[in-house]
Amino acid sequence: ADVQRLLIIGHQPTVEMFCVTATGADPSGDGDLPMGFTTGAFAVLGIDGDWDTFAPGSARVLASHSPRG
């Protein structure tokens, strides 16, 4: 089956670490990701191609929000 969308729900620090690895983002927080991922924070990531070609650094941030900063 082809994966069209994938939802990952988790806790700190795992979600932030995944997003930093997937996008190659600067872990200091300079960029599009809500570093620190406070309660309720989310990031929407996109990839080009199929999931079988996914590699660290290949995702891009489509949207993000952190309700507490």
Short mmCIF file of C-alpha atoms in Angstrom, two decimals:
data_model
loop_
_atom_site.label_atom_id
_atom_site.label_comp_id
_atom_site.label_asym_id
_atom_site.label_seq_id
_atom_site.Cartn_x
_atom_site.Cartn_y
_atom_site.Cartn_z
CA ALA A 1 0.00 0.00 0.00
CA ASP A 2 1.19 3.50 -0.80
CA VAL A 3 1.58 5.82 2.18
CA GLN A 4 -0.07 9.17 1.48
CA ARG A 5 0.05 10.58 5.02
CA LEU A 6 1.74 9.50 8.22
CA LEU A 7 0.90 10.84 11.68
CA ILE A 8 3.47 10.47 14.43
CA ILE A 9 2.43 11.29 17.99
CA GLY A 10 4.92 11.16 20.79
CA HIS A 11 6.70 12.86 23.62
CA GLN A 12 9.84 14.86 24.12
CA PRO A 13 12.60 14.54 23.24
CA THR A 14 11.73 11.90 20.62
CA VAL A 15 9.44 14.02 18.41
CA GLU A 16 11.85 16.95 18.28
CA MET A 17 14.80 14.63 17.57
CA PHE A 18 12.88 12.96 14.73
CA CYS A 19 11.98 16.32 13.16
CA VAL A 20 15.55 17.63 13.42
CA THR A 21 16.92 14.41 11.87
CA ALA A 22 14.25 14.23 9.16
CA THR A 23 14.75 17.84 8.04
CA GLY A 24 18.41 18.40 8.84
CA ALA A 25 17.27 21.45 10.85
CA ASP A 26 19.54 23.41 13.12
CA PRO A 27 18.93 21.95 16.61
CA SER A 28 19.55 25.38 18.17
CA GLY A 29 16.08 26.48 17.06
CA ASP A 30 17.04 28.84 14.23
CA GLY A 31 14.62 27.82 11.52
CA ASP A 32 11.10 26.65 10.85
CA LEU A 33 10.74 24.06 13.62
CA PRO A 34 9.38 24.95 17.09
CA MET A 35 12.47 23.87 19.07
CA GLY A 36 11.56 22.66 22.53
CA PHE A 37 8.23 21.33 21.25
CA THR A 38 6.10 22.53 24.12
CA THR A 39 2.84 20.75 24.95
CA GLY A 40 0.58 20.91 21.91
CA ALA A 41 3.33 21.86 19.45
CA PHE A 42 3.35 20.26 16.02
CA ALA A 43 5.25 20.24 12.76
CA VAL A 44 4.01 19.21 9.34
CA LEU A 45 6.78 17.71 7.23
CA GLY A 46 6.75 16.85 3.56
CA ILE A 47 8.97 14.68 1.41
CA ASP A 48 9.42 14.41 -2.33
CA GLY A 49 9.05 10.94 -3.73
CA ASP A 50 8.14 7.70 -2.00
CA TRP A 51 8.76 6.69 1.61
CA ASP A 52 11.23 4.05 0.49
CA THR A 53 13.53 6.87 -0.68
CA PHE A 54 13.22 8.82 2.58
CA ALA A 55 16.58 9.63 4.20
CA PRO A 56 17.70 11.88 7.06
CA GLY A 57 17.68 15.50 5.96
CA SER A 58 15.31 14.89 3.04
CA ALA A 59 12.10 16.28 4.60
CA ARG A 60 11.02 19.92 4.60
CA VAL A 61 8.89 21.85 7.08
CA LEU A 62 5.50 22.70 5.57
CA ALA A 63 4.03 24.22 8.75
CA SER A 64 4.67 24.37 12.47
CA HIS A 65 3.09 25.81 15.58
CA SER A 66 3.98 26.04 19.24
CA PRO A 67 1.13 27.34 21.42
CA ARG A 68 3.48 28.42 24.21
CA GLY A 69 6.13 30.35 22.37
#
